[in-house]
XYZ file of C-alpha atoms in Angstrom:
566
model
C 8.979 45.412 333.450
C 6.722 48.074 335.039
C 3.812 46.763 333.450
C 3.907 43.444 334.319
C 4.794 44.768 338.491
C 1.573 46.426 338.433
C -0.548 43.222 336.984
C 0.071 41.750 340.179
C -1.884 44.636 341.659
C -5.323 43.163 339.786
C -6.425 40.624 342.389
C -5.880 43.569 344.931
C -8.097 46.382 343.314
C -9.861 46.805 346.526
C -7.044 47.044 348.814
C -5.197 49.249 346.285
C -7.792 51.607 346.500
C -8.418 51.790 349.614
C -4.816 52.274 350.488
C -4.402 55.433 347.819
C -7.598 57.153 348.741
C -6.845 57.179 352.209
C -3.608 58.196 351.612
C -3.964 60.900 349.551
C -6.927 62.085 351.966
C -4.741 61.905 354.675
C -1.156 63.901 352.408
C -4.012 66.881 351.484
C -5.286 67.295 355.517
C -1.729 67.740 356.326
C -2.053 71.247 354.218
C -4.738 72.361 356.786
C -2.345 72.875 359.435
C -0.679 75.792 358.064
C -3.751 77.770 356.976
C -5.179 76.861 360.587
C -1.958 78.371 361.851
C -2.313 81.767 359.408
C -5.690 82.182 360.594
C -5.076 81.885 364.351
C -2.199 84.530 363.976
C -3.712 87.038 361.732
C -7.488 86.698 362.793
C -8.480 84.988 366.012
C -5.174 86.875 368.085
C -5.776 90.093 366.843
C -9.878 89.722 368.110
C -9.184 87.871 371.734
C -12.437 85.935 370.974
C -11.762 82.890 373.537
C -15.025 80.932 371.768
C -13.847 81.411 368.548
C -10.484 80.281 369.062
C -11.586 77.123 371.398
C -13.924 75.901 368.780
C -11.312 75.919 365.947
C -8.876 74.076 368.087
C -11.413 71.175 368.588
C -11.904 71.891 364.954
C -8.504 70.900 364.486
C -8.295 67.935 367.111
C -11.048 66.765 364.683
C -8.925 67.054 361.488
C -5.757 65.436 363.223
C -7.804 62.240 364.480
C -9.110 61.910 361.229
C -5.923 61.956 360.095
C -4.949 59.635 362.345
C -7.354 57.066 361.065
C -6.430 57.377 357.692
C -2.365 56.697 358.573
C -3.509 53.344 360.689
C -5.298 52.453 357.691
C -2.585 53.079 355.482
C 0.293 51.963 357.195
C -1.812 47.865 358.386
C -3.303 47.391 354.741
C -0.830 48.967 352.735
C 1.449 46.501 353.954
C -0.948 43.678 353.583
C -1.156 44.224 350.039
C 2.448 44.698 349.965
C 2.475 41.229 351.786
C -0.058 39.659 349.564
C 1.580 40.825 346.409
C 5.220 39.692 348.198
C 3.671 35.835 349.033
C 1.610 35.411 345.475
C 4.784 35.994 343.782
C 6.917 34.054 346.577
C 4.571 31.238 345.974
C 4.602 31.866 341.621
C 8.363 31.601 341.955
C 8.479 27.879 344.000
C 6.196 26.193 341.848
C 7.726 27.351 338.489
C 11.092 25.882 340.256
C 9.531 22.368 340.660
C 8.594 22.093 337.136
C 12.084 23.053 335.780
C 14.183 20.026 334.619
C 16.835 18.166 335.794
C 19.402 19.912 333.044
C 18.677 23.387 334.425
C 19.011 22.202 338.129
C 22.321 20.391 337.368
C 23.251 23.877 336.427
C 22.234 26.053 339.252
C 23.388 25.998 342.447
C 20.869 25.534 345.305
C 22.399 28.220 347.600
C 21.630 30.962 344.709
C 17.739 29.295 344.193
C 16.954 29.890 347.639
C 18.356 33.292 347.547
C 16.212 34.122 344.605
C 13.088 32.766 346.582
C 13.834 34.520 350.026
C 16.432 37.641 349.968
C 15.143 38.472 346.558
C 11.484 39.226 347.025
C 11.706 40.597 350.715
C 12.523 43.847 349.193
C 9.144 43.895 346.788
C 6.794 44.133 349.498
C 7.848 47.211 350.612
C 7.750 48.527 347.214
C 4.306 47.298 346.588
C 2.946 49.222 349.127
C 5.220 52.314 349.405
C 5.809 52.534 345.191
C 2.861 54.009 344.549
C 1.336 55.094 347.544
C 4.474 57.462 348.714
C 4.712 59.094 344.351
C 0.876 59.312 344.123
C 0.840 61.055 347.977
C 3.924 63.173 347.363
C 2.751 64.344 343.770
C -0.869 65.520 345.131
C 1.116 66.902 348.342
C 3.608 68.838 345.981
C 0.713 70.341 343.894
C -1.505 71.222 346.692
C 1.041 72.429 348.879
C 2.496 74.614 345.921
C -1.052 75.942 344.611
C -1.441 77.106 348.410
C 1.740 78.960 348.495
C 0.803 80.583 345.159
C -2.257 81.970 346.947
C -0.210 83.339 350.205
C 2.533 84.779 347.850
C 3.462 83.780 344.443
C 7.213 84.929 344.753
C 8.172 83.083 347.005
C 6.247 80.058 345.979
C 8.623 80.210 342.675
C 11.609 80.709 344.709
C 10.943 77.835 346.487
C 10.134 75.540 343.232
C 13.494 76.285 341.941
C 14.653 73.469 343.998
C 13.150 70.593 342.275
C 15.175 70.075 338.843
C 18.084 70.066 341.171
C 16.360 67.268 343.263
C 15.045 65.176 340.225
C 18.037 65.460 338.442
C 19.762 63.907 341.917
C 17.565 61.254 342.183
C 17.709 60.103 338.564
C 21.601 60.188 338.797
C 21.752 58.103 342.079
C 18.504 55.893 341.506
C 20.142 54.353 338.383
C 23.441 53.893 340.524
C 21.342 52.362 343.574
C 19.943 49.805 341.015
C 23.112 48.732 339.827
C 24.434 48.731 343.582
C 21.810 46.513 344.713
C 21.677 44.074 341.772
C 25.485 43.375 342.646
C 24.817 43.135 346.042
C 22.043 40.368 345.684
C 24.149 38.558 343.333
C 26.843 38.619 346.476
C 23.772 37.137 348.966
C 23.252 33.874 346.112
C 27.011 33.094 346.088
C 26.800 33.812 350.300
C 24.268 31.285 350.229
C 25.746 28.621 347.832
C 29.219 28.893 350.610
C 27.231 28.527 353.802
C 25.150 25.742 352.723
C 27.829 23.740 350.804
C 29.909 24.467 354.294
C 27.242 23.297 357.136
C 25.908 20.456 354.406
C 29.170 19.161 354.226
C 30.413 19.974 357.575
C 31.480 16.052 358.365
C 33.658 16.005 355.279
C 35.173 19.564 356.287
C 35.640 18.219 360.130
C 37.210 14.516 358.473
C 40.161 16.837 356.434
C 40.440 19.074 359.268
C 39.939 22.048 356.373
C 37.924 24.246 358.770
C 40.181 26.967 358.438
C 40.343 26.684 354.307
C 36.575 26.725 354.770
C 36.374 30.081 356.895
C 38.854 31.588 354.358
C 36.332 30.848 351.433
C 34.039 32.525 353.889
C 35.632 34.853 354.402
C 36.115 36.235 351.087
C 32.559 35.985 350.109
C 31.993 37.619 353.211
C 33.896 40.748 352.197
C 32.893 41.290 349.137
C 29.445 40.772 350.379
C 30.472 43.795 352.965
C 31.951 45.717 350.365
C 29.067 45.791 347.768
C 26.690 46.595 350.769
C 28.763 50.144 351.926
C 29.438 50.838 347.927
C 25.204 50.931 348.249
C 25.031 52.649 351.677
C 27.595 55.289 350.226
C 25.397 56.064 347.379
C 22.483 56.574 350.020
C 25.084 58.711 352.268
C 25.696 60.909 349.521
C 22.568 61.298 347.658
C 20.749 62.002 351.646
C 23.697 64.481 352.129
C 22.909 66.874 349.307
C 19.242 66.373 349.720
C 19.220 67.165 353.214
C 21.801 70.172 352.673
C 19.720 71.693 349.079
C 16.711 71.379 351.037
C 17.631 73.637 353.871
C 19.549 76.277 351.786
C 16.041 76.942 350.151
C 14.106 76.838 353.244
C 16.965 79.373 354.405
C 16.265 81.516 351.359
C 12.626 81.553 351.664
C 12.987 82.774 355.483
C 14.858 85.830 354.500
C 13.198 86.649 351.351
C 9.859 86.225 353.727
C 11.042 88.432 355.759
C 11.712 91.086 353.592
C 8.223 91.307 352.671
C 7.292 90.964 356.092
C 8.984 94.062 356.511
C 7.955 95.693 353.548
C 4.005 95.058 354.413
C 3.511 92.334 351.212
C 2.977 89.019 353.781
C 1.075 89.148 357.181
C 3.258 87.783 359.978
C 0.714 84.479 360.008
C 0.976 83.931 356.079
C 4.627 84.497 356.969
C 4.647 81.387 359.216
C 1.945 79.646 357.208
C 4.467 80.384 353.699
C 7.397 78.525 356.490
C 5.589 76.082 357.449
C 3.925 75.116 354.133
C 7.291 75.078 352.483
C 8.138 72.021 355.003
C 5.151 70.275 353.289
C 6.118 71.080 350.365
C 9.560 69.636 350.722
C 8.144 66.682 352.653
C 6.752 64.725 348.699
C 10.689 64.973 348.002
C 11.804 63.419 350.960
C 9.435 60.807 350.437
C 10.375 60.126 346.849
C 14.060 60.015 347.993
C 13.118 57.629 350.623
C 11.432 55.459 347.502
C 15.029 56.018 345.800
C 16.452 53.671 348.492
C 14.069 51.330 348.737
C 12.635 51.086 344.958
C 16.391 49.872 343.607
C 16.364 47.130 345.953
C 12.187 46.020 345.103
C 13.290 46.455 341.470
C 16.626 44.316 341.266
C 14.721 41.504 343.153
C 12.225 41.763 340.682
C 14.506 41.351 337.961
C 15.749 38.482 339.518
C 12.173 37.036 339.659
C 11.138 37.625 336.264
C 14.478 36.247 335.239
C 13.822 33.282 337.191
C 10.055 32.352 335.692
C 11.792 33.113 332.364
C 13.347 29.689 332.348
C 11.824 27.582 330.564
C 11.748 23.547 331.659
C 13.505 21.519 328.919
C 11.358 18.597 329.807
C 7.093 19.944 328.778
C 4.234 18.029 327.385
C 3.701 17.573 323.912
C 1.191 19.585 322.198
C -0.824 16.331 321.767
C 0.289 14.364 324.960
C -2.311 12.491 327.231
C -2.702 10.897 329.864
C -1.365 7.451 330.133
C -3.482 4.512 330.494
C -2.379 1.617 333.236
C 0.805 0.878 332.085
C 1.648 -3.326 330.880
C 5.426 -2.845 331.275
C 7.029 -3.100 327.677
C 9.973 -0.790 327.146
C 11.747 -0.272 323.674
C 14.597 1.426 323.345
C 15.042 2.645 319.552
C 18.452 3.727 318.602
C 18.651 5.891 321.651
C 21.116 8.479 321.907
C 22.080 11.003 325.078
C 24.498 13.926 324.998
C 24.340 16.517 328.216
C 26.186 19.244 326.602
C 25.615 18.674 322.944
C 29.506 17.567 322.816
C 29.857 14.926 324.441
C 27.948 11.797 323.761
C 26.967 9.858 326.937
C 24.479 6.771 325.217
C 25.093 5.847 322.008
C 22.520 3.960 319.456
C 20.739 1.780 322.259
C 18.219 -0.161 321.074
C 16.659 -3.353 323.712
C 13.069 -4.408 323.961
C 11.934 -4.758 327.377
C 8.896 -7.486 328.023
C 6.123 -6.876 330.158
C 6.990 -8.167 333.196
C 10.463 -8.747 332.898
C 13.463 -8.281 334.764
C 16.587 -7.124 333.303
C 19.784 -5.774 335.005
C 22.356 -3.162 333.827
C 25.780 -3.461 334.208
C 29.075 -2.270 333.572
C 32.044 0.036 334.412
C 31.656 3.226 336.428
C 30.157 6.071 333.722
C 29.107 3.856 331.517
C 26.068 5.267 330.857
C 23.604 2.583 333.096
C 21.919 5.708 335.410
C 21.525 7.858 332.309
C 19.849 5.426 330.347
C 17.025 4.675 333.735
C 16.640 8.708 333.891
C 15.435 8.606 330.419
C 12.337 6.372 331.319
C 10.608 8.319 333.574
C 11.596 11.502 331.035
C 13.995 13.056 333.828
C 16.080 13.497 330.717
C 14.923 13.383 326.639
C 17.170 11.395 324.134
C 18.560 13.645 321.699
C 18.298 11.296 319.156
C 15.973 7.785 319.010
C 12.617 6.667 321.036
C 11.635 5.271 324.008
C 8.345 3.677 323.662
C 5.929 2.109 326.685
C 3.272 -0.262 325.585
C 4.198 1.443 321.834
C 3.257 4.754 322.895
C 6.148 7.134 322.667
C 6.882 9.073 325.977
C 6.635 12.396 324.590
C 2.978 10.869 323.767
C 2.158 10.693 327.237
C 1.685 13.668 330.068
C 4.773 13.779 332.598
C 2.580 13.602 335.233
C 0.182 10.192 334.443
C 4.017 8.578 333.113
C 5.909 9.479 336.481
C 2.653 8.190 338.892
C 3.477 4.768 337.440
C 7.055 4.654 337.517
C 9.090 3.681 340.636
C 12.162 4.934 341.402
C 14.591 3.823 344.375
C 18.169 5.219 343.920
C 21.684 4.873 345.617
C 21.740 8.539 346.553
C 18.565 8.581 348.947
C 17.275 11.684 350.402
C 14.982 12.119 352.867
C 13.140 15.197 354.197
C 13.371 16.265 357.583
C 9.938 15.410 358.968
C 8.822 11.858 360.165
C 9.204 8.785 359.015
C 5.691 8.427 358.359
C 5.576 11.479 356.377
C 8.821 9.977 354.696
C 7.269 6.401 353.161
C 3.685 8.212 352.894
C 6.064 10.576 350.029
C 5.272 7.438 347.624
C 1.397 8.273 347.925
C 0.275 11.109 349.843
C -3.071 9.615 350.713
C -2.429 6.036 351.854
C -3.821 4.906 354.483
C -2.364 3.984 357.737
C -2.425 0.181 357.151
C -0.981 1.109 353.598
C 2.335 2.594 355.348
C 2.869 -0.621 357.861
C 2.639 -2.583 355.198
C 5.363 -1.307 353.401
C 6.912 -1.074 356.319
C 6.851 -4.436 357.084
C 8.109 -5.780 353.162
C 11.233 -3.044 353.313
C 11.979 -5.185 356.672
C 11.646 -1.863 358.797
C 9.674 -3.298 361.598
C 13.135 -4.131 363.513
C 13.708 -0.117 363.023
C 10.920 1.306 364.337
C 10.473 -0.724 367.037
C 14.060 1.079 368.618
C 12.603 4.274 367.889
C 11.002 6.350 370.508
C 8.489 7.814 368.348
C 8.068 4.934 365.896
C 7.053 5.864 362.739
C 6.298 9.766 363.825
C 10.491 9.798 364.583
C 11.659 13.096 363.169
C 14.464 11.512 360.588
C 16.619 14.713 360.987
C 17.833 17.081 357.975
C 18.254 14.523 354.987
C 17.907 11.359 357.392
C 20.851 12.349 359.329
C 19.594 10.077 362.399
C 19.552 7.337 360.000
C 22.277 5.185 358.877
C 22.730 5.052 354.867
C 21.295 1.287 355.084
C 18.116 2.694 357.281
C 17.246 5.213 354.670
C 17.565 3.317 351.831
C 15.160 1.228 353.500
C 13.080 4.163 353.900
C 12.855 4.430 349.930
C 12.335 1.272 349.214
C 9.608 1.036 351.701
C 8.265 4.495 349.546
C 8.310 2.020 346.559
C 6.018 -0.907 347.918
C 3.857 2.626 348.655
C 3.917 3.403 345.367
C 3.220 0.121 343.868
C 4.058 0.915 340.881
C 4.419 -1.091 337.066
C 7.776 0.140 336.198
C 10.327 -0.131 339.064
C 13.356 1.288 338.517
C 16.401 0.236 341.140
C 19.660 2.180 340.958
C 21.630 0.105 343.319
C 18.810 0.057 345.363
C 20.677 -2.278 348.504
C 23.738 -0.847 347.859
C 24.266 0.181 351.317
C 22.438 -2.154 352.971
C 24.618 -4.938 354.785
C 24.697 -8.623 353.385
C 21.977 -10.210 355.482
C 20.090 -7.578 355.538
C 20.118 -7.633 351.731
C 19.883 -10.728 351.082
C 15.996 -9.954 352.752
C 15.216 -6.855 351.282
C 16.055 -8.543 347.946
C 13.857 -11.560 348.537
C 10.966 -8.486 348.977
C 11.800 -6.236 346.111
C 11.195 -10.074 344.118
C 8.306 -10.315 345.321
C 7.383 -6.632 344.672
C 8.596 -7.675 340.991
C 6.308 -10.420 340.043
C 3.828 -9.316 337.458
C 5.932 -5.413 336.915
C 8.868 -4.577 334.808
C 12.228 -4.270 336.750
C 15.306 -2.608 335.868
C 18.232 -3.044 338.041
C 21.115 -1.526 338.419
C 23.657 -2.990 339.480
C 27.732 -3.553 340.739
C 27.635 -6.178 343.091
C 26.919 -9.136 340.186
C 25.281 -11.736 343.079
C 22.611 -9.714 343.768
C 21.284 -10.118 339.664
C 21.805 -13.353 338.973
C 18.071 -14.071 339.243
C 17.111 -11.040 336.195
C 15.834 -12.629 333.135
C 18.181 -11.002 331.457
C 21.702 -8.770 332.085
C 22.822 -5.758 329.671
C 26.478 -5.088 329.799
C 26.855 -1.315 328.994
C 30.161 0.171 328.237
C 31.223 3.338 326.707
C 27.543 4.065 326.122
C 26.879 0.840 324.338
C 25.351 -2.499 324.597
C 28.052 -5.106 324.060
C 26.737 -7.904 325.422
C 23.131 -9.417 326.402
C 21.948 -12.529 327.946
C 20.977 -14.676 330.983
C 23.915 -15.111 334.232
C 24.825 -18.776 332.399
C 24.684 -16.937 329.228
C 26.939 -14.955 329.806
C 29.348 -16.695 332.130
C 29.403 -19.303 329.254
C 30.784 -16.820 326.275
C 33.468 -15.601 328.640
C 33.522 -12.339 327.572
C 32.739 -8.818 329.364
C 30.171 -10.006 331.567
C 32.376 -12.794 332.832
C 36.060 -10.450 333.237
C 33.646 -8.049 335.608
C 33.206 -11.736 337.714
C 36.750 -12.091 337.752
């Protein structure tokens, strides 16, 4: 895991270095103070020379405003690297979530996805930057400190060492605990996250069954545990601090009496006393700074888990080893035996087999969870059969590149969503660079205009959070405005007018007719008036195909397609 934290330091050699070396520059000037201190006590006192002991103190202001340098250095592109390192993988992390499949979002919950994307990786920065900056600085600090008190006095340099297997030994205990702690606690943010936005994003349906209080008890609960994760974390912090603080100041205690014994006994000059004091303080200093890394390393580390665990999923949905890129698509669609099961249990399509002509347009129909929507997901590969074909033009899909199959298949379904920009921005979605012209166009054949003209902005309305200023019959309009965008050879309608009112309809069908002509159009369907003009109409049920044929067809045999008349 290590290993592949630091290979997202390569791009950043530069900055890396830079940060260290200056660093470490600025950890060993901090050791000059002491020395500076020694001599002024035990040399430049005892001879009153006023010169002498001017010039070393601008000697000094020297040293500290190098110093100073250094730290502004360290502390502004230290954390930019941190930041770069922090957005690279940010940015990794989003765009291995938009090539995931369908199957793996219908099993994650989008509360815990943001989480991963936000809470998760705010931590790493810090650890970027401080990780190896604050060990590096603190080990060269701890030797150079400690090879200086050898030279002032090497008993009490040892005396004063006997305090680190005590510290290490602390922070290994605690570190592994703060790891844990902070794992649990970010597992507590996702399911946070999941409440709150289920909560607000449903806050209409909460308001309608007057559950608000239900809804702050679920909270609630998540809100507590949330809290009591957290001070489980902040205890092990309290505790490990604590002993630091108090082992750390029983040795410097120590070392100031046993100092002062050989004060007394004429083994340590009163200014290598003070220097002994004050280097012990720097001494201690690398430990404080590891513990500091203690609390914040657990925290970089569990989010990183989290990430790696995240670009370890694998999208069910790839392209072949030998896929290409389509060519213009004419429209034919087989279906060959084609089988669907979501959980390997329980089968949803069973052995459909229907040969779709360029061109044509044939409806589905049939009974709630019959299986229509799963068998239009398959086409533009949302989902793979798990057993059977699906061929285009006699090219299997798994033949063709995701990407070159999806640009020429149009989709307009019941459950629209919008994003929350404008409503230009929402019908350009369908093709990113169209024109101006392009947009009113489609405007105008999704019947629009009367829309837009009632809007204060027009088309560069903000829409609102999903197209909440929208009614459900305005944005499916939206989407099927995206379509004429899209101008696509495959359209694919799940109950496409659905919520648009009759006359209204009854005109937005006449267009998406027109839009038809010379394409191949599925349609899905429940209200049976609005396909009475396909060329031909699949009754699905259970899965299967039980009966195909024209509206007269149909309504002739009297059979399924004619009881759903009824």
């Amino acid at each position: 895991m290590l290993r592949k934290f630091f290979a997202y330091y390569r791009p950043h050699k530069k900055l890396l270095w830079l940060d260290l070396s200056c660093a470490i520059l600025s950890g060993l000037l901090e050791l000059v103070f002491p020395l500076a201190i020694a001599a002024f006590i035990d040399q430049l006192l005892p001879a009153g020379d006023w010169a002498m002991t001017v010039l070393a103190a601008f000697g000094l202001v020297a040293v500290y405003l190098v110093n100073t340098g250094l730290m502004a250095v360290v502390i502004y592109w230290g954390h930019t690297l941190g930041i770069n390192i922090e957005t690279e993988m940010r940015a990794r992390a989003f765009a291995h979530i938009t090539r995931l499949s369908w199957t793996w979002f219908d099993r994650n919950e989008t509360g815990k996805l943001v989480s991963r994307v936000t809470r998760d990786l705010e931590e790493i920065g810090e650890v970027a930057h401080h990780g190896p900056e604050d060990v590096l600085i603190a080990l060269m600090t701890f030797i150079g400190a400690f090879a200086l008190m050898l030279y002032l006095h090497p008993p009490l340099a040892f005396i004063t060492l006997t305090i680190v297997p005590v510290m290490v030994w602390l922070l290994a205990v605690y570190g592994g605990r703060m790891t844990r702690t902070w794992q649990a606690i970010y597992g507590r943010v996702g399911a946070f996250n999941v409440r709150l936005e289920e909560s607000i994003g449903g806050i209409r349906v909460v308001q309608a069954f007057t559950n608000e209080n239900h809804e702050r008890d679920l909270f609630d609960s998540d809100n507590q545990r949330y809290r009591k994760t957290k001070l489980e974390a902040y205890r092990i912090i309290a505790a490990l601090t604590a002993l630091h603080y108090m082992g750390l100041r029983a040795v410097q205690v120590v070392v100031m009496v046993a100092g002062a014994g050989y004060v007394f006994q004429g083994g340590l000059s009163a200014g290598g006393y003070v220097a002994f004091l004050l280097l012990v303080g720097v001494f201690f200093r690398p430990l404080e700074k590891i513990a500091a890394v203690v609390e914040t390393y657990p925290r970089g580390i569990a989010g990183f888990r989290s990430y790696l665990d995240l670009l370890s999923q694998k999208p069910d949905i790839t392209d072949a080893a030998d896929a290409t890129p389509a060519p213009a698509l004419g429209g034919e669609i087989t279906f060959d035996n084609v089988e669907l099961s979501y959980d390997g249990a329980r089968g949803v399509l069973h052995g459909i087999s229907l040969d779709v002509k360029p061109g044509e347009t044939v409806a589905f129909v049939g009974p709630s969870g019959a299986g229509k929507t799963s068998l239009m997901a398959l086409i533009p590969r949302f989902y793979d059969p798990t057993g059977g074909e699906i061929r285009i033009d006699g090219v299997p899909l798994q033949k063709m590149t995701l990407d070159s199959l999806r640009k020429q298949v149009g989709l307009v379904s019941q459950d629209v969503f919008l994003f929350g920009g404008t409503l230009r921005d929402n019908i350009a979605y369908g093709r990113l660079d169209a024109t101006d012209a392009e947009i009113r166009e489609a405007v105008k054949q999704a019947r629009l205009e009367p829309l837009i003209e009632t809007l204060p902005e027009r088309l560069d309305t903000i829409v609102g959070e999903r197209g909440v200023m929208l009614s459900g019959g305005q944005r499916q309009r939206v989407a099927i405005a995206r379509v004429f965008l899209r101008n696509p050879p495959v359209l694919l309608l799940d109950e496409a007018t659905s919520a648009l009112d009759r006359s209204t309809e009854r005109e937005v069908q006449a267009e998406l007719a027109r839009l038809a002509v010379g394409r191949t159009t599925l349609i899905i369907a429940h209200r049976l008036d609005t396909i009475r003009h396909a060329d031909r109409i699949v009754v699905i049920d259970a899965g299967k195909i039980v009966e195909i044929g024209t509206h007269d067809e149909l309504v002739a045999r009297q059979a399924a397609y004619f009881a759903m008349l009824g």
